PDB file of C-alpha atoms and ligand atoms in Angstrom:
ATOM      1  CA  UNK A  23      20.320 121.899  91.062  1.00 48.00           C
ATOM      2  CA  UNK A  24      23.955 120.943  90.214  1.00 56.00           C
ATOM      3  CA  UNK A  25      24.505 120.426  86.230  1.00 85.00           C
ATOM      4  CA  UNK A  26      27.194 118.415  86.839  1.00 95.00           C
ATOM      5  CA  UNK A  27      27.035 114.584  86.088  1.00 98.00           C
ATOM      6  CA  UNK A  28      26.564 112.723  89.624  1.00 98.00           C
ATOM      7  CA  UNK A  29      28.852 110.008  90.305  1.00 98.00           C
ATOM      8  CA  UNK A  30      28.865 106.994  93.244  1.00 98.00           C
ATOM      9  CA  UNK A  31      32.535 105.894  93.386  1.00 99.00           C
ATOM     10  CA  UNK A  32      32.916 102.612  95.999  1.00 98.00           C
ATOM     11  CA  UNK A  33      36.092 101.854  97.310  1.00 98.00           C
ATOM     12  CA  UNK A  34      36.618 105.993  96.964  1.00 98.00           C
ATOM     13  CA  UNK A  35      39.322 106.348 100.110  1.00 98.00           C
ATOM     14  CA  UNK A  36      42.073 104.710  98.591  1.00 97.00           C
ATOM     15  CA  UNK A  37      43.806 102.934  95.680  1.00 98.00           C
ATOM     16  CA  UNK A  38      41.832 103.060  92.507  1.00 98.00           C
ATOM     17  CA  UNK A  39      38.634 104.068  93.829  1.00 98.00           C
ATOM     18  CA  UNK A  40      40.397 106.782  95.551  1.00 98.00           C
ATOM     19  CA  UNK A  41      42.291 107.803  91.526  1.00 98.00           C
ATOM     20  CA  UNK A  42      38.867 107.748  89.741  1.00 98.00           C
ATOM     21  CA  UNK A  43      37.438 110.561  92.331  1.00 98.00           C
ATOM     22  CA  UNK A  44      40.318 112.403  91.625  1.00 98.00           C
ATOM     23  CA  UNK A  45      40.118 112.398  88.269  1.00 98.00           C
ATOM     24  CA  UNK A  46      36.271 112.910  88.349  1.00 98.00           C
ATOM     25  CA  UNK A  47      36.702 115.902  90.280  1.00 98.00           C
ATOM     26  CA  UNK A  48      36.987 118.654  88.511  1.00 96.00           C
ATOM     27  CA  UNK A  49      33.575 117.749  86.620  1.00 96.00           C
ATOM     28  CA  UNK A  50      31.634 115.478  88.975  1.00 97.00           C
ATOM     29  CA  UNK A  51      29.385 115.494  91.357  1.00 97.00           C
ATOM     30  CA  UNK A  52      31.023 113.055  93.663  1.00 98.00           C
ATOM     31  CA  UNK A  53      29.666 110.267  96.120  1.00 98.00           C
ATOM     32  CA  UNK A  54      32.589 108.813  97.942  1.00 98.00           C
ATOM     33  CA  UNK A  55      32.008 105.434  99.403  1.00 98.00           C
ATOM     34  CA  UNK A  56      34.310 103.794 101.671  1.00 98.00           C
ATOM     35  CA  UNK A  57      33.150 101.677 105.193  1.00 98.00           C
ATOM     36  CA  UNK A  58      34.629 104.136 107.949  1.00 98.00           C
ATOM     37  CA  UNK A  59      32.978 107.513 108.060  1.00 98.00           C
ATOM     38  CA  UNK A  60      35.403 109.114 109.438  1.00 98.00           C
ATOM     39  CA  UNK A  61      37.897 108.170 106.189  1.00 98.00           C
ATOM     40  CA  UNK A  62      35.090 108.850 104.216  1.00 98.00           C
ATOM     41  CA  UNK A  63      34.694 112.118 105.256  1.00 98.00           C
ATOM     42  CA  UNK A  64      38.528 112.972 104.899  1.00 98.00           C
ATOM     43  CA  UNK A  65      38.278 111.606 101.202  1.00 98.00           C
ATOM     44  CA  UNK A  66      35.516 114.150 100.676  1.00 98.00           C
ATOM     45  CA  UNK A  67      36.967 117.204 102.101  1.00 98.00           C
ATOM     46  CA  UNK A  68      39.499 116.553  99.030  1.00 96.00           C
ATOM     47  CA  UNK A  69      36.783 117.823  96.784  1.00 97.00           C
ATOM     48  CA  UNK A  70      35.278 120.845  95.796  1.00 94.00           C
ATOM     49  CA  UNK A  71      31.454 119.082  95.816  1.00 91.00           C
ATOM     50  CA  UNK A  72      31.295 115.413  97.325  1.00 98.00           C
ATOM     51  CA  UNK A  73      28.835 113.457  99.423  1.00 98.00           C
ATOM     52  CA  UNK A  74      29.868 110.270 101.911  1.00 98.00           C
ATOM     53  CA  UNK A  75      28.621 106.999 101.079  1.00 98.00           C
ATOM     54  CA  UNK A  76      29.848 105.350 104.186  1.00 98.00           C
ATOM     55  CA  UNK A  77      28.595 101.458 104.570  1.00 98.00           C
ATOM     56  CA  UNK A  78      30.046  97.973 104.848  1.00 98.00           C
ATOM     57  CA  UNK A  79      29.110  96.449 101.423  1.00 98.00           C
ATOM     58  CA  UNK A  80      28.773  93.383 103.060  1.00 97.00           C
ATOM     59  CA  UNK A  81      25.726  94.649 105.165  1.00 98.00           C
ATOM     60  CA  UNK A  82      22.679  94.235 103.114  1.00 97.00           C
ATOM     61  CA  UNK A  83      20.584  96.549 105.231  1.00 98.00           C
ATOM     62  CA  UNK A  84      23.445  99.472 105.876  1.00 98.00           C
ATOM     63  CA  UNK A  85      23.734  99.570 102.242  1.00 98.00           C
ATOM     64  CA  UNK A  86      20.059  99.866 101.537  1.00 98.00           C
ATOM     65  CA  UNK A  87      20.057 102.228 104.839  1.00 98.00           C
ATOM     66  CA  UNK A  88      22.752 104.337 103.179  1.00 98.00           C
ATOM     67  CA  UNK A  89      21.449 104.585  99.682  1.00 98.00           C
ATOM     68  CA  UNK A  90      18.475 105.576 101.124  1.00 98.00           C
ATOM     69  CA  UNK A  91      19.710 108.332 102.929  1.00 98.00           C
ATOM     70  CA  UNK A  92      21.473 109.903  99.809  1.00 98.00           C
ATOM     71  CA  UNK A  93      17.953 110.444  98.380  1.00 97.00           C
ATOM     72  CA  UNK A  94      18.966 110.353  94.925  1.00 97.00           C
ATOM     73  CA  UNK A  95      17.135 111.389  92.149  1.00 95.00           C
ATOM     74  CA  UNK A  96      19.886 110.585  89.368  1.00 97.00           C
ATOM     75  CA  UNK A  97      22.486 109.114  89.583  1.00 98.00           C
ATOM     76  CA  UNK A  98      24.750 109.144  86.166  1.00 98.00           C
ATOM     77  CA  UNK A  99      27.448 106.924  87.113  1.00 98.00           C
ATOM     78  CA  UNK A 100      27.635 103.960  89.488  1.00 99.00           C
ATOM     79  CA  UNK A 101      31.363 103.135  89.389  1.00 99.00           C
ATOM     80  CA  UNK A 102      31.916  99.725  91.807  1.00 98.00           C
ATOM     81  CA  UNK A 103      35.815 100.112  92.815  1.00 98.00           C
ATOM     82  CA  UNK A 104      35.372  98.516  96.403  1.00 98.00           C
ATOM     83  CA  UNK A 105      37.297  95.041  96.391  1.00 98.00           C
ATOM     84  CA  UNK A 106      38.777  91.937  98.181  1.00 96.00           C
ATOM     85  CA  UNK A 107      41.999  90.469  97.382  1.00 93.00           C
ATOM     86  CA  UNK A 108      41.024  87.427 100.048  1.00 88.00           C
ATOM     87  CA  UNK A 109      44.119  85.768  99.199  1.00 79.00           C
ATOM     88  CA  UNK A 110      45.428  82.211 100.442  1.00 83.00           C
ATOM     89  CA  UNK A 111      45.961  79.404  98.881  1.00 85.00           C
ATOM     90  CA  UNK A 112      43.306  77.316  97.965  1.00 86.00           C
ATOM     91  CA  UNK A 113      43.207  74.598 100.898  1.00 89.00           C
ATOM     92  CA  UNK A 114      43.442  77.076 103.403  1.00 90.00           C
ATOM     93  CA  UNK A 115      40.641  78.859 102.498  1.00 92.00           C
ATOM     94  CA  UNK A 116      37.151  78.147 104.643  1.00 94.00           C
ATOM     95  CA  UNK A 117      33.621  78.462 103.006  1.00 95.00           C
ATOM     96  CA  UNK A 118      33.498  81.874 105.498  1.00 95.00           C
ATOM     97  CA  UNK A 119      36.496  83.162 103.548  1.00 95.00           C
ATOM     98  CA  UNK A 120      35.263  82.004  99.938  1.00 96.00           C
ATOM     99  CA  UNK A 121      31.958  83.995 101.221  1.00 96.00           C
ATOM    100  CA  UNK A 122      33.535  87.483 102.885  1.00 96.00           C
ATOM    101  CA  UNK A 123      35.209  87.650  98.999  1.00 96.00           C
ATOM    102  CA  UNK A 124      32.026  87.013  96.877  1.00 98.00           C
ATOM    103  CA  UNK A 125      29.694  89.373  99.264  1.00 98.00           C
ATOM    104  CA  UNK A 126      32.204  92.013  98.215  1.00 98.00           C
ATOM    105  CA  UNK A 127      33.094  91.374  95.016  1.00 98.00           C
ATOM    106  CA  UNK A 128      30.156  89.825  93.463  1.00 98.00           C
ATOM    107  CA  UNK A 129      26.711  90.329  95.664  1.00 98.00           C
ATOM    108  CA  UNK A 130      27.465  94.043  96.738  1.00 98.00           C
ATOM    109  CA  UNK A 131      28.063  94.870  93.451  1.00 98.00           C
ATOM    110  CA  UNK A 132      24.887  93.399  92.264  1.00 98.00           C
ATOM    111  CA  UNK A 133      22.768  94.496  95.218  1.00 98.00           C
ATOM    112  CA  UNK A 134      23.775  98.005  95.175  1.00 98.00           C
ATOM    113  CA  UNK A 135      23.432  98.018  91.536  1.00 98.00           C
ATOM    114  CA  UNK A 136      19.517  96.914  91.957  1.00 98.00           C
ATOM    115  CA  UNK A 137      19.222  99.511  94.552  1.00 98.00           C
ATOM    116  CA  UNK A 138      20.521 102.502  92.487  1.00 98.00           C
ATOM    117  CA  UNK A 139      18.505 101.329  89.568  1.00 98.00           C
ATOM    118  CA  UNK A 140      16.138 104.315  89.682  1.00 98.00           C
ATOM    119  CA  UNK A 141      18.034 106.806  89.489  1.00 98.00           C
ATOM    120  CA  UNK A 142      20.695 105.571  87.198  1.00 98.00           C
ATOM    121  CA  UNK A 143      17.233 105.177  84.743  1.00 98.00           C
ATOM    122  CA  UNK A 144      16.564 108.453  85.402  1.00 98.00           C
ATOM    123  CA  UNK A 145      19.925 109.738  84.262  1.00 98.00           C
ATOM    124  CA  UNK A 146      20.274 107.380  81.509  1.00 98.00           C
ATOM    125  CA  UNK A 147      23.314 106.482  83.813  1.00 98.00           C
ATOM    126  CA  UNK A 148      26.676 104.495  83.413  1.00 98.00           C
ATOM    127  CA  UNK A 149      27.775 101.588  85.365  1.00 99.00           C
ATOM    128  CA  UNK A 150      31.248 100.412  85.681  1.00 99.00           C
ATOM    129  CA  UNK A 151      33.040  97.523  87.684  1.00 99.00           C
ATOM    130  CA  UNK A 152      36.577  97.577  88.575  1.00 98.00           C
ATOM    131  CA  UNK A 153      37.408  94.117  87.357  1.00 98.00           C
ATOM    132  CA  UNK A 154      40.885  92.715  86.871  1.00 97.00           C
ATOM    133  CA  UNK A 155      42.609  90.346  84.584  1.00 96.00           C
ATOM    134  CA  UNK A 156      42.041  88.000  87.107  1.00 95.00           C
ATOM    135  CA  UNK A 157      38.681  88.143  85.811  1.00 97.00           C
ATOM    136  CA  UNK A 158      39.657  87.067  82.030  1.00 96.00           C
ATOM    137  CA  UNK A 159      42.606  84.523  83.033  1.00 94.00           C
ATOM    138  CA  UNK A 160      42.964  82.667  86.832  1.00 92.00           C
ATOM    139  CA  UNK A 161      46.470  81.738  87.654  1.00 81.00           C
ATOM    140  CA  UNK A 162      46.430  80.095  91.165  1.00 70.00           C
ATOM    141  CA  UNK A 163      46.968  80.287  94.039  1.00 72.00           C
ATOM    142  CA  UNK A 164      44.573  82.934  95.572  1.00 70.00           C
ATOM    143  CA  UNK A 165      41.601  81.192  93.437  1.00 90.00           C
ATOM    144  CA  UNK A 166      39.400  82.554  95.591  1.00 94.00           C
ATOM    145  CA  UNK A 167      39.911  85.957  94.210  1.00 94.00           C
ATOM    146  CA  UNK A 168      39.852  85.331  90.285  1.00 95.00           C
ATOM    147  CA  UNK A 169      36.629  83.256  90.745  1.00 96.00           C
ATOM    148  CA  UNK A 170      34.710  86.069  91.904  1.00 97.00           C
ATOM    149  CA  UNK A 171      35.911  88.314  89.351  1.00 97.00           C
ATOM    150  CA  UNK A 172      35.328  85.547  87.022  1.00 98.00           C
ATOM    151  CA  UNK A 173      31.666  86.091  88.566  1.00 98.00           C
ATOM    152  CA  UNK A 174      31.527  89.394  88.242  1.00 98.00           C
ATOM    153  CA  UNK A 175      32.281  89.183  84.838  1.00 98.00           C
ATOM    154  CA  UNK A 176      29.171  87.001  83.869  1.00 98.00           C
ATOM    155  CA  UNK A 177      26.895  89.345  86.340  1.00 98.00           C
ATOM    156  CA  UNK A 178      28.492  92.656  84.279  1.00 98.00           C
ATOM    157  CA  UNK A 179      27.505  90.327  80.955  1.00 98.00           C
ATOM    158  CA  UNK A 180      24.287  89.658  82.299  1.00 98.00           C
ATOM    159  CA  UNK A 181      23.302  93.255  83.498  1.00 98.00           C
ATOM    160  CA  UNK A 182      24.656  95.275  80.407  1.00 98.00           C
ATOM    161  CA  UNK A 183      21.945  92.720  78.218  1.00 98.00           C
ATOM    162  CA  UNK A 184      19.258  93.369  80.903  1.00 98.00           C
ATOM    163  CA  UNK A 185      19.712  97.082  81.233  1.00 98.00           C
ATOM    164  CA  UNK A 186      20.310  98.222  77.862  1.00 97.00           C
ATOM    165  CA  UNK A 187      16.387  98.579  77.398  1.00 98.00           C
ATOM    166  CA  UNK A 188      16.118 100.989  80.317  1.00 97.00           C
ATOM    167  CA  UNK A 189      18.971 103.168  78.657  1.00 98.00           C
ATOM    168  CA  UNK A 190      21.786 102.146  81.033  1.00 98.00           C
ATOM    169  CA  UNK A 191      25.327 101.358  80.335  1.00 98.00           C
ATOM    170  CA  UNK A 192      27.577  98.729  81.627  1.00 98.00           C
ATOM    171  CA  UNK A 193      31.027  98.770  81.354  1.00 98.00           C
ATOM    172  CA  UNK A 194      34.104  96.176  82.710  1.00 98.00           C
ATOM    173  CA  UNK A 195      37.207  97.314  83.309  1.00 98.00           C
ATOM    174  CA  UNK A 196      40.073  94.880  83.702  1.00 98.00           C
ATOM    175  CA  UNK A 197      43.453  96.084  85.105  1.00 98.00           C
ATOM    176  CA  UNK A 198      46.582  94.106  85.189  1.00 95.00           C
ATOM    177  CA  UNK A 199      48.634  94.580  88.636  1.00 94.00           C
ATOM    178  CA  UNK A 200      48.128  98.356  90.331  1.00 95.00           C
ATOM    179  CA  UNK A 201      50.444 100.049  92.729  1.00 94.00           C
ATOM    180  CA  UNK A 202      47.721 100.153  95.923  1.00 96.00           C
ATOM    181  CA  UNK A 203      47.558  99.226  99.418  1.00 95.00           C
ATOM    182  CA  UNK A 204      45.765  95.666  97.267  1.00 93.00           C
ATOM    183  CA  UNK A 205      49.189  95.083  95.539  1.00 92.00           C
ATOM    184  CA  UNK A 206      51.305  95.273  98.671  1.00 94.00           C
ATOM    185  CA  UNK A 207      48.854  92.486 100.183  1.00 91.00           C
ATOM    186  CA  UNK A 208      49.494  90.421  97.160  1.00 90.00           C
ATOM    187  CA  UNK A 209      53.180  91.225  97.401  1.00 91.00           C
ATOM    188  CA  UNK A 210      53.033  90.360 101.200  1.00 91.00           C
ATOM    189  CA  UNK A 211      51.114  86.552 100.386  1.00 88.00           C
ATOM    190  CA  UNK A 212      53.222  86.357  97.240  1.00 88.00           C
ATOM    191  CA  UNK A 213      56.540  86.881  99.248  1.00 91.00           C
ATOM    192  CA  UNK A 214      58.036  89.479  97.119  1.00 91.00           C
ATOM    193  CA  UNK A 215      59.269  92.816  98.100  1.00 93.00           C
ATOM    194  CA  UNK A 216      57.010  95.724  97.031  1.00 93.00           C
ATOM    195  CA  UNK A 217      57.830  98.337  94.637  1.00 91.00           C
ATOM    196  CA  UNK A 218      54.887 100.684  93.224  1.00 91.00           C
ATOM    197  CA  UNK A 219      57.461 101.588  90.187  1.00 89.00           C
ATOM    198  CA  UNK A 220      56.526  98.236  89.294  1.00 89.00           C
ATOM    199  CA  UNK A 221      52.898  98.303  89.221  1.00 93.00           C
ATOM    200  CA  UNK A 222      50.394 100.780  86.609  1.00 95.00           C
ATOM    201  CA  UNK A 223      49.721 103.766  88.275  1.00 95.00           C
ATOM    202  CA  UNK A 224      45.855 103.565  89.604  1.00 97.00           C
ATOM    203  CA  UNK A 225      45.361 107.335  87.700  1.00 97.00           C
ATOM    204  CA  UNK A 226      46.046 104.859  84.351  1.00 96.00           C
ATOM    205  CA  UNK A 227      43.208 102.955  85.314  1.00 98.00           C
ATOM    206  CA  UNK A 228      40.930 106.229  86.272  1.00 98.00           C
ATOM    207  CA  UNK A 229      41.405 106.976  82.572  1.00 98.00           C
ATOM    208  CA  UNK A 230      39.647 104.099  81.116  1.00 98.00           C
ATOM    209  CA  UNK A 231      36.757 104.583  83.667  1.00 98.00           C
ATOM    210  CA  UNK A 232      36.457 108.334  82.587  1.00 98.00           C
ATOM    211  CA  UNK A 233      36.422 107.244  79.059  1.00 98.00           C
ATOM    212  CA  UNK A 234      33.272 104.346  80.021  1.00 98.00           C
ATOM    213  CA  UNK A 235      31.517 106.710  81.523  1.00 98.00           C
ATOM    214  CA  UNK A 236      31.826 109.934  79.013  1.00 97.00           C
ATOM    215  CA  UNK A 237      31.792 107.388  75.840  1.00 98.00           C
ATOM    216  CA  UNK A 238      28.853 108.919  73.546  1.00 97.00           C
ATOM    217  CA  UNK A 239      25.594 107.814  74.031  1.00 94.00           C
ATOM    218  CA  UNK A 240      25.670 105.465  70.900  1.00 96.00           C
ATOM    219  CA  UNK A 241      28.658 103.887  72.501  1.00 98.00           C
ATOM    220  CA  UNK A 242      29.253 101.397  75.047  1.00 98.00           C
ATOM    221  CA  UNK A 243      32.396 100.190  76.308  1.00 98.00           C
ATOM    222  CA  UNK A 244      31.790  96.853  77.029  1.00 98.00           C
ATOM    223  CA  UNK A 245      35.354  95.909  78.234  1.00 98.00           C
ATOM    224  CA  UNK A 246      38.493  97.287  78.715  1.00 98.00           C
ATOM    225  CA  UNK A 247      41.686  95.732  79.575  1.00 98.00           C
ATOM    226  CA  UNK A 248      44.464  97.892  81.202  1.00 97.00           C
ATOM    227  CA  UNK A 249      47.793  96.193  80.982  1.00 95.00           C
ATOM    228  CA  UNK A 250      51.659  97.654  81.444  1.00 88.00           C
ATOM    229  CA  UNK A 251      52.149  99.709  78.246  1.00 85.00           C
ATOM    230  CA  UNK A 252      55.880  99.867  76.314  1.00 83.00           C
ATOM    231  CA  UNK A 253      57.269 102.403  79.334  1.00 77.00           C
ATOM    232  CA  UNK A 254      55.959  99.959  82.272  1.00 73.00           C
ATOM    233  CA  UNK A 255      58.849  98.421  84.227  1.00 71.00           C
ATOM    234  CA  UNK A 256      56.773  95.019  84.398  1.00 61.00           C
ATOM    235  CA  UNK A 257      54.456  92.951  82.254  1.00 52.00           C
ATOM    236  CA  UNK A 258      52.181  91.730  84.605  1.00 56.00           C
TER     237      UNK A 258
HETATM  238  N1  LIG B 322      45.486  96.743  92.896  1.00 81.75           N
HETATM  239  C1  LIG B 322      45.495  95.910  91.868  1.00 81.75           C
HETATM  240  O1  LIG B 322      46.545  95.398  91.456  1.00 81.75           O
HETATM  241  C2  LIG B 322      44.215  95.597  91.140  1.00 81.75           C
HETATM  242  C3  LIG B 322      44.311  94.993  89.882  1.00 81.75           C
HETATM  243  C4  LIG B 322      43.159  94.673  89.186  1.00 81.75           C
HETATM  244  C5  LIG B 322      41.918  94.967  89.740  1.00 81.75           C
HETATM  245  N2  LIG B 322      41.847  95.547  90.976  1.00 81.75           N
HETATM  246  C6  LIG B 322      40.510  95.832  91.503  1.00 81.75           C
HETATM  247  O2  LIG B 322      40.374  97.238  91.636  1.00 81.75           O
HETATM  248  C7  LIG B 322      39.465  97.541  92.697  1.00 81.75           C
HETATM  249  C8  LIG B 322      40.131  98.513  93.655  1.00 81.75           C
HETATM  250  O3  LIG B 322      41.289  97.879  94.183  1.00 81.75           O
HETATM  251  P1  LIG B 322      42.415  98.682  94.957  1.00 81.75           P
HETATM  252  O4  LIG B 322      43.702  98.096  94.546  1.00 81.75           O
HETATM  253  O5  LIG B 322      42.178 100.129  94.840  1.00 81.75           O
HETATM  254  O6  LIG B 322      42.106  98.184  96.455  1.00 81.75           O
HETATM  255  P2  LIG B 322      42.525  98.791  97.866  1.00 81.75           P
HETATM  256  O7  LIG B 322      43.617  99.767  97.725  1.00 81.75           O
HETATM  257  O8  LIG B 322      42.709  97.604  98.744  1.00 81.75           O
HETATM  258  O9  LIG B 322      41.202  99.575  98.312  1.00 81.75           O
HETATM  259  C9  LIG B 322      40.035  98.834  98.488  1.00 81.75           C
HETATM  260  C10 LIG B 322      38.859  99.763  98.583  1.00 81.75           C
HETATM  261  O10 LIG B 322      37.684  98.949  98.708  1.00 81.75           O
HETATM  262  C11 LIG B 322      36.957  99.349  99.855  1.00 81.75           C
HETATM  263  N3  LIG B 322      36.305  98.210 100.491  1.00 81.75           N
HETATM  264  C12 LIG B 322      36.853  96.999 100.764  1.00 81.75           C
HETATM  265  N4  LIG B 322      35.965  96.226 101.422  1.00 81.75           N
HETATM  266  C13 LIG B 322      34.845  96.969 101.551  1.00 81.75           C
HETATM  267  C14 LIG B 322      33.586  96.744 102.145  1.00 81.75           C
HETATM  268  N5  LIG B 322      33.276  95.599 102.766  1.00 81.75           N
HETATM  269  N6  LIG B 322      32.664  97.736 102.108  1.00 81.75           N
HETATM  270  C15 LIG B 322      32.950  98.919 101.514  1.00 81.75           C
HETATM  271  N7  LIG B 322      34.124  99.195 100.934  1.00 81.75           N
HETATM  272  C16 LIG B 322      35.063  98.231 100.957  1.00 81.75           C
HETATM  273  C17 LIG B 322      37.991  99.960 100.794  1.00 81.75           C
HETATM  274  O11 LIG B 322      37.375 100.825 101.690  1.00 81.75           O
HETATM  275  P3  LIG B 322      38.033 101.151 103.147  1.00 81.75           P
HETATM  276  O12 LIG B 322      39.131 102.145 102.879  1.00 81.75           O
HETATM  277  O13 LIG B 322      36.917 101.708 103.915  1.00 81.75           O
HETATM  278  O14 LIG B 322      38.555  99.858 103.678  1.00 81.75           O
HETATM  279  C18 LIG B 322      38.924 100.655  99.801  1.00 81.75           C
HETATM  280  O15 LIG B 322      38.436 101.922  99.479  1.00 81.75           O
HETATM  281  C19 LIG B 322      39.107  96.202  93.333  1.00 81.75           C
HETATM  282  O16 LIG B 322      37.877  95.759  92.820  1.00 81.75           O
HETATM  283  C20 LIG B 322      40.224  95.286  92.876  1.00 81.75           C
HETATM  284  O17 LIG B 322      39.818  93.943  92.850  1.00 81.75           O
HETATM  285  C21 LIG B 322      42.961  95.884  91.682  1.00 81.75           C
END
């Protein structure tokens, strides 16, 4: 059996999902999760060593199909990058859009947390959520969005406390605006003209997630904000 620290990375085909697996790479057992197969399995062919994870988080029982089917026995990091902008303003929003943003943002993260549970005890394992200082400040419109990460805050709160006696880390990490296919949504709903030169890179944000999940064992990184340093061309 591989030495190598075994890592689930959701969201893993593009963005910062896609950065984190790149940087993991070159020490990591990766398992790439995206929701078309055929994507994932491009995204893993990238790698030296990585495993498909390919499920709509939003389905309950493909994700508890899927996890199932990876037959883990550890697991030492559980990194939740998979996201929804679900933008629009506030009063055009339906409960059915409110929902499609919480199931991914908020529920999948907690239900495939639960599920991996196991074997992230057996490893002594790491879990991180891609937040987003949406998740610290909310600046309408697009409410819809910063509430959930609002609620994924509280549920990362609530499951560092709970896990901490079965060895487990939590970590949140909170990036200001990222240059990703995400960003040029916003852009598009924001009705500004895209430039990624604008945005942190999403390997700047794959940096704080390697340091979460290689902190020493005495350590947890509870949260970590990722804003535009003194060289970034915005301060968003
Ligand atoms: N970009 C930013 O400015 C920014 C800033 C702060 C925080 N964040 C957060 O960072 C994380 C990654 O964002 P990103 O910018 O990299 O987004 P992105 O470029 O839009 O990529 C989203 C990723 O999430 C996956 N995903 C979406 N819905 C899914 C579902 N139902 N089931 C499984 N996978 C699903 C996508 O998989 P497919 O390829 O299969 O669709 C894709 O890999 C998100 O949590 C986001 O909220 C982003």
């Amino acid at each position: 059996m591989s030495e190598r620290p075994v890592i689930l990375v959701t969201g893993g085909t593009r963005g910062i999902g896609r950065a984190i697996c790149d940087d993991l790479a070159s020490d990591h057992e990766l398992i790439v999760g995206g929701t078309d197969p055929a994507a994932v399995a491009a995204a893993c062919e990238r790698y030296a060593s990585a495993r498909p994870f390919a499920a709509d988080l939003t389905d309950a029982d493909a994700v508890e199909r899927a996890v199932d089917e990876l037959g883990l026995e550890r697991l030492d990091g559980l990194v939740h990058s998979a996201g929804l902008l679900g933008s629009g303003a506030f009063r055009d929003l339906s409960r059915e859009d409110w929902r499609r943003t919480f199931e991914v943002n908020v529920f999948a993260v907690a239900d495939l947390t639960r599920l991996a549970l196991p074997a992230l005890e057996e490893a002594s394992g790491t879990v991180v959520v891609i937040n987003s200082g949406s998740g610290l400040t909310a600046n309408g419109p697009g409410g819809v969005y910063s509430a959930s990460k609002f609620a994924a805050r509280a549920l990362t709160d609530a499951m560092r406390e709970e896990l901490r006696p079965a060895g487990i880390r939590v970590s949140s990490v909170h990036p200001g605006r990222v240059a990703t296919d995400m960003q040029i949504e916003l852009n598009d709903f924001e009705g500004r003209e895209y430039d990624a030169e604008n945005y942190l890179r999403p390997e700047s944000v794959a940096g704080a997630v390697r340091a979460a999940l290689t902190a020493s064992p005495d350590a947890n990184l509870d949260m970590v904000s990722v804003r535009p340093g003194p060289a970034a061309t915005n301060r968003a």
